Amino acid sequence: MRLGLACLAVTAAIIAGVWAWLGQPVPMPHSPLHPGEKLYCLSYAPYRDGQSPFDPTTFIPADQIEQDLAQLAKVTDCVRIYSADQGLEQVAGLAGKYGLKVLQGFWLSNDPAKNRVQIENAVALANRYPETVLAVVVGNEVLLRGDLSAAALIGIIKEVKARVHVPVTYADVWEFWLRNRDVAAAVDFVTIHILPYWEDFPIPADRAAAHVEAIRRQVAQAFPGKEIVIGEVGWPSAGRMREGALPSPANEARVIQDVVALAKRENYRVNFIEAYDAPWKRALEGTVGGHWGLFGARSRAFKFEWGAAVSNHPDWKWQAAGGIAVAAFVFGAAFAVRRGKMPPPALWLAVSAIALGGGIPIGWAIENVPLESLGLGGWLRSLALCAVAIASPIVFGAAVMRGTPMPAFVRILGPKRERSRDVLTLAMGAIAIATLLLSVQVALALVFDPRYKDFPFAPLTAAIVPMLVHGFAVPPSQGRRGVCELAGAVILVLSAGYIVPNESLANWQSLWLCGALVALALTLARVRDARS
């Protein structure tokens, strides 16, 4: 009893210590802005939850836009908008009330009729509000998407220039300017997008500002005499890693502040993407697409303070408390099944390992549920992952203490006469089957369609580590290996063998997840069917 309680106390202390370390604020450089100084410009899309530019019936009311502009005026002198319909045509008229300038964009696609509406609206706005509209941005990443040819785009640019009295530009990823150099001759200044996270070879956050400057210089050399404005640069605060590029609140704050300091030193204009997190983008780009804002989507709160340290897990105390609670349940289950026996110290160490394996990542898993869940299917998957993450350490902790071996799947799903009637055995088997199904779904998604898929390393770690520890602490039954178990193990190992090199060794989220998948494969390969 005393040894078990001592192990619980040590486990709780380790969980608390790990979370205190994870929640430690990351130091930032000194603020690049003087008191009262503002950013040059921010990309602004007013869509909130339930609103989307892809819904043709969407219309943003003026009071919603005014609420945003009043807040944005405190941190920026300008907003860049990307469309001239769905209520965004009100922005130029409202911005002047708050001292804001507008980079008036309009959306171009492969639909000539819709393009004509956008062009007419934008031209009218530029002529109606010449004191507010700094420039007209003719389309956004049209060449990247392949919606129009360079010649067709140049024709629209020339038309707009002939009809407005403000500068006219076009905005696209920097590479597409270099591939379509004739476009530069048609614009008043060149507007390039540099997104280090999305580069073909992703750039880590600590090198993002240097990359921005290198690209800007390269484009400036290609177009001498043209001003180069950075129309989009930013960093996501949440989502999957791409090689060594990690989305996080601290990295977002670091990149923004590094680029601001660089732009001030080199004296060029930068528009940051974006003002607010955009939940509607998650349908296009996964979790990461919805978290590029300097302000949260629902809270409408600024994500960091200039020059102040930033924690990637500001609620770490609650997460530590949740992990300690899981550990307490694990030990409680172990105490409940020991039936007055004096278990050897090795069993208590195994229970401790299970409690740590489940208790440390569970807070991370729960934190990611609202971030990574999109639609009914996404929420069901996230909740299922959390369910096995919580249940697995409790059930397998009890199984270790009682010495119950992992059942073969046939004991859970086979003919009635072959099924186990032991509650603990049934719970173990059900958790193992659910974890395998979820793991295979995650693994295959990362093999066949990985670009926007997250790495649910935290819940799978909490579910799989207890099984792995149990597999070494409790000898397997005698009998044959199960076909289903071996098939699942093979799929997981082959998937991990593809995912790791595809994501690169710099991606620790990928390495962590694949380590968990291999651990599950090893556990399944040891399962035996104890047939009479």
Tab-separated table of N, CA, C and O in Angstrom, residues 485-526:
chain	number	residue	atom	x	y	z
A	485	GLU	N	-4.570	-9.133	-35.836
A	485	GLU	CA	-3.542	-8.399	-35.115
A	485	GLU	C	-2.291	-8.221	-35.973
A	485	GLU	O	-1.712	-7.127	-36.051
A	486	LEU	N	-1.892	-9.288	-36.654
A	486	LEU	CA	-0.697	-9.205	-37.490
A	486	LEU	C	-0.930	-8.287	-38.696
A	486	LEU	O	-0.038	-7.524	-39.079
A	487	ALA	N	-2.112	-8.363	-39.283
A	487	ALA	CA	-2.416	-7.496	-40.426
A	487	ALA	C	-2.363	-6.031	-40.007
A	487	ALA	O	-1.796	-5.176	-40.712
A	488	GLY	N	-2.950	-5.729	-38.848
A	488	GLY	CA	-2.897	-4.355	-38.351
A	488	GLY	C	-1.476	-3.906	-38.078
A	488	GLY	O	-1.094	-2.767	-38.408
A	489	ALA	N	-0.661	-4.794	-37.487
A	489	ALA	CA	0.734	-4.456	-37.191
A	489	ALA	C	1.508	-4.160	-38.468
A	489	ALA	O	2.293	-3.199	-38.534
A	490	VAL	N	1.283	-4.965	-39.498
A	490	VAL	CA	1.993	-4.759	-40.764
A	490	VAL	C	1.609	-3.420	-41.389
A	490	VAL	O	2.472	-2.664	-41.864
A	491	ILE	N	0.313	-3.095	-41.389
A	491	ILE	CA	-0.136	-1.812	-41.949
A	491	ILE	C	0.515	-0.647	-41.213
A	491	ILE	O	0.986	0.322	-41.836
A	492	LEU	N	0.564	-0.733	-39.894
A	492	LEU	CA	1.126	0.368	-39.104
A	492	LEU	C	2.623	0.523	-39.356
A	492	LEU	O	3.125	1.646	-39.501
A	493	VAL	N	3.357	-0.574	-39.414
A	493	VAL	CA	4.799	-0.500	-39.627
A	493	VAL	C	5.112	0.034	-41.021
A	493	VAL	O	5.985	0.904	-41.198
A	494	LEU	N	4.404	-0.465	-42.038
A	494	LEU	CA	4.637	0.022	-43.397
A	494	LEU	C	4.280	1.504	-43.517
A	494	LEU	O	4.990	2.276	-44.183
A	495	SER	N	3.196	1.901	-42.874
A	495	SER	CA	2.798	3.313	-42.913
A	495	SER	C	3.853	4.199	-42.263
A	495	SER	O	4.238	5.238	-42.813
A	496	ALA	N	4.311	3.787	-41.091
A	496	ALA	CA	5.345	4.567	-40.400
A	496	ALA	C	6.608	4.651	-41.243
A	496	ALA	O	7.269	5.701	-41.296
A	497	GLY	N	6.935	3.560	-41.930
A	497	GLY	CA	8.112	3.563	-42.784
A	497	GLY	C	8.015	4.530	-43.946
A	497	GLY	O	9.039	5.001	-44.463
A	498	TYR	N	6.794	4.855	-44.370
A	498	TYR	CA	6.601	5.855	-45.420
A	498	TYR	C	6.505	7.266	-44.834
A	498	TYR	O	7.077	8.218	-45.372
A	499	ILE	N	5.774	7.413	-43.737
A	499	ILE	CA	5.506	8.738	-43.178
A	499	ILE	C	6.788	9.429	-42.726
A	499	ILE	O	6.987	10.625	-42.989
A	500	VAL	N	7.674	8.702	-42.062
A	500	VAL	CA	8.876	9.329	-41.499
A	500	VAL	C	9.720	10.009	-42.574
A	500	VAL	O	10.021	11.211	-42.460
A	501	PRO	N	10.141	9.321	-43.634
A	501	PRO	CA	10.935	10.039	-44.642
A	501	PRO	C	10.131	11.077	-45.414
A	501	PRO	O	10.682	12.105	-45.842
A	502	ASN	N	8.836	10.847	-45.593
A	502	ASN	CA	8.007	11.810	-46.321
A	502	ASN	C	7.891	13.125	-45.553
A	502	ASN	O	7.859	14.203	-46.154
A	503	GLU	N	7.825	13.054	-44.242
A	503	GLU	CA	7.701	14.255	-43.413
A	503	GLU	C	9.056	14.802	-42.976
A	503	GLU	O	9.119	15.924	-42.475
A	504	SER	N	10.105	14.013	-43.124
A	504	SER	CA	11.489	14.351	-42.767
A	504	SER	C	11.746	14.134	-41.271
A	504	SER	O	10.824	14.194	-40.436
A	505	LEU	N	13.008	13.944	-40.959
A	505	LEU	CA	13.411	13.720	-39.563
A	505	LEU	C	13.306	14.994	-38.722
A	505	LEU	O	13.409	14.935	-37.500
A	506	ALA	N	13.100	16.140	-39.381
A	506	ALA	CA	12.957	17.396	-38.626
A	506	ALA	C	11.582	17.529	-37.995
A	506	ALA	O	11.383	18.369	-37.114
A	507	ASN	N	10.625	16.714	-38.426
A	507	ASN	CA	9.245	16.825	-37.954
A	507	ASN	C	9.063	15.934	-36.728
A	507	ASN	O	8.784	14.741	-36.843
A	508	TRP	N	9.180	16.522	-35.531
A	508	TRP	CA	9.088	15.695	-34.321
A	508	TRP	C	7.660	15.210	-34.076
A	508	TRP	O	7.461	14.162	-33.454
A	509	GLN	N	6.659	15.934	-34.563
A	509	GLN	CA	5.289	15.427	-34.424
A	509	GLN	C	5.132	14.114	-35.187
A	509	GLN	O	4.521	13.158	-34.699
A	510	SER	N	5.690	14.060	-36.389
A	510	SER	CA	5.631	12.843	-37.192
A	510	SER	C	6.408	11.706	-36.530
A	510	SER	O	5.922	10.568	-36.448
A	511	LEU	N	7.610	12.003	-36.048
A	511	LEU	CA	8.425	10.969	-35.404
A	511	LEU	C	7.728	10.423	-34.162
A	511	LEU	O	7.726	9.203	-33.916
A	512	TRP	N	7.144	11.306	-33.379
A	512	TRP	CA	6.458	10.890	-32.152
A	512	TRP	C	5.282	9.983	-32.511
A	512	TRP	O	5.111	8.902	-31.921
A	513	LEU	N	4.464	10.431	-33.468
A	513	LEU	CA	3.307	9.632	-33.858
A	513	LEU	C	3.737	8.272	-34.405
A	513	LEU	O	3.164	7.236	-34.034
A	514	CYS	N	4.734	8.251	-35.278
A	514	CYS	CA	5.171	6.982	-35.867
A	514	CYS	C	5.773	6.064	-34.817
A	514	CYS	O	5.635	4.835	-34.905
A	515	GLY	N	6.440	6.634	-33.816
A	515	GLY	CA	6.917	5.816	-32.708
A	515	GLY	C	5.774	5.133	-31.984
A	515	GLY	O	5.855	3.949	-31.623
A	516	ALA	N	4.670	5.879	-31.798
A	516	ALA	CA	3.493	5.282	-31.158
A	516	ALA	C	2.882	4.192	-32.038
A	516	ALA	O	2.465	3.138	-31.535
A	517	LEU	N	2.828	4.426	-33.356
A	517	LEU	CA	2.271	3.417	-34.261
A	517	LEU	C	3.100	2.133	-34.234
A	517	LEU	O	2.550	1.021	-34.216
A	518	VAL	N	4.419	2.263	-34.222
A	518	VAL	CA	5.288	1.083	-34.161
A	518	VAL	C	5.127	0.372	-32.818
A	518	VAL	O	5.138	-0.868	-32.753
A	519	ALA	N	4.965	1.152	-31.739
A	519	ALA	CA	4.749	0.542	-30.425
A	519	ALA	C	3.464	-0.270	-30.411
A	519	ALA	O	3.400	-1.364	-29.836
A	520	LEU	N	2.416	0.233	-31.053
A	520	LEU	CA	1.168	-0.517	-31.130
A	520	LEU	C	1.356	-1.777	-31.973
A	520	LEU	O	0.839	-2.848	-31.627
A	521	ALA	N	2.101	-1.660	-33.076
A	521	ALA	CA	2.368	-2.829	-33.912
A	521	ALA	C	3.111	-3.902	-33.122
A	521	ALA	O	2.796	-5.101	-33.216
A	522	LEU	N	4.089	-3.499	-32.339
A	522	LEU	CA	4.844	-4.448	-31.514
A	522	LEU	C	3.932	-5.124	-30.505
A	522	LEU	O	4.013	-6.341	-30.274
A	523	THR	N	3.053	-4.345	-29.898
A	523	THR	CA	2.115	-4.898	-28.925
A	523	THR	C	1.189	-5.923	-29.575
A	523	THR	O	0.963	-7.017	-29.036
A	524	LEU	N	0.651	-5.588	-30.729
A	524	LEU	CA	-0.269	-6.495	-31.417
A	524	LEU	C	0.436	-7.776	-31.858
A	524	LEU	O	-0.159	-8.859	-31.844
A	525	ALA	N	1.693	-7.654	-32.253
A	525	ALA	CA	2.428	-8.831	-32.722
A	525	ALA	C	2.678	-9.837	-31.605
A	525	ALA	O	2.931	-11.017	-31.869
A	526	ARG	N	2.602	-9.396	-30.356
A	526	ARG	CA	2.838	-10.282	-29.222
A	526	ARG	C	1.563	-10.976	-28.733
A	526	ARG	O	1.626	-11.877	-27.901
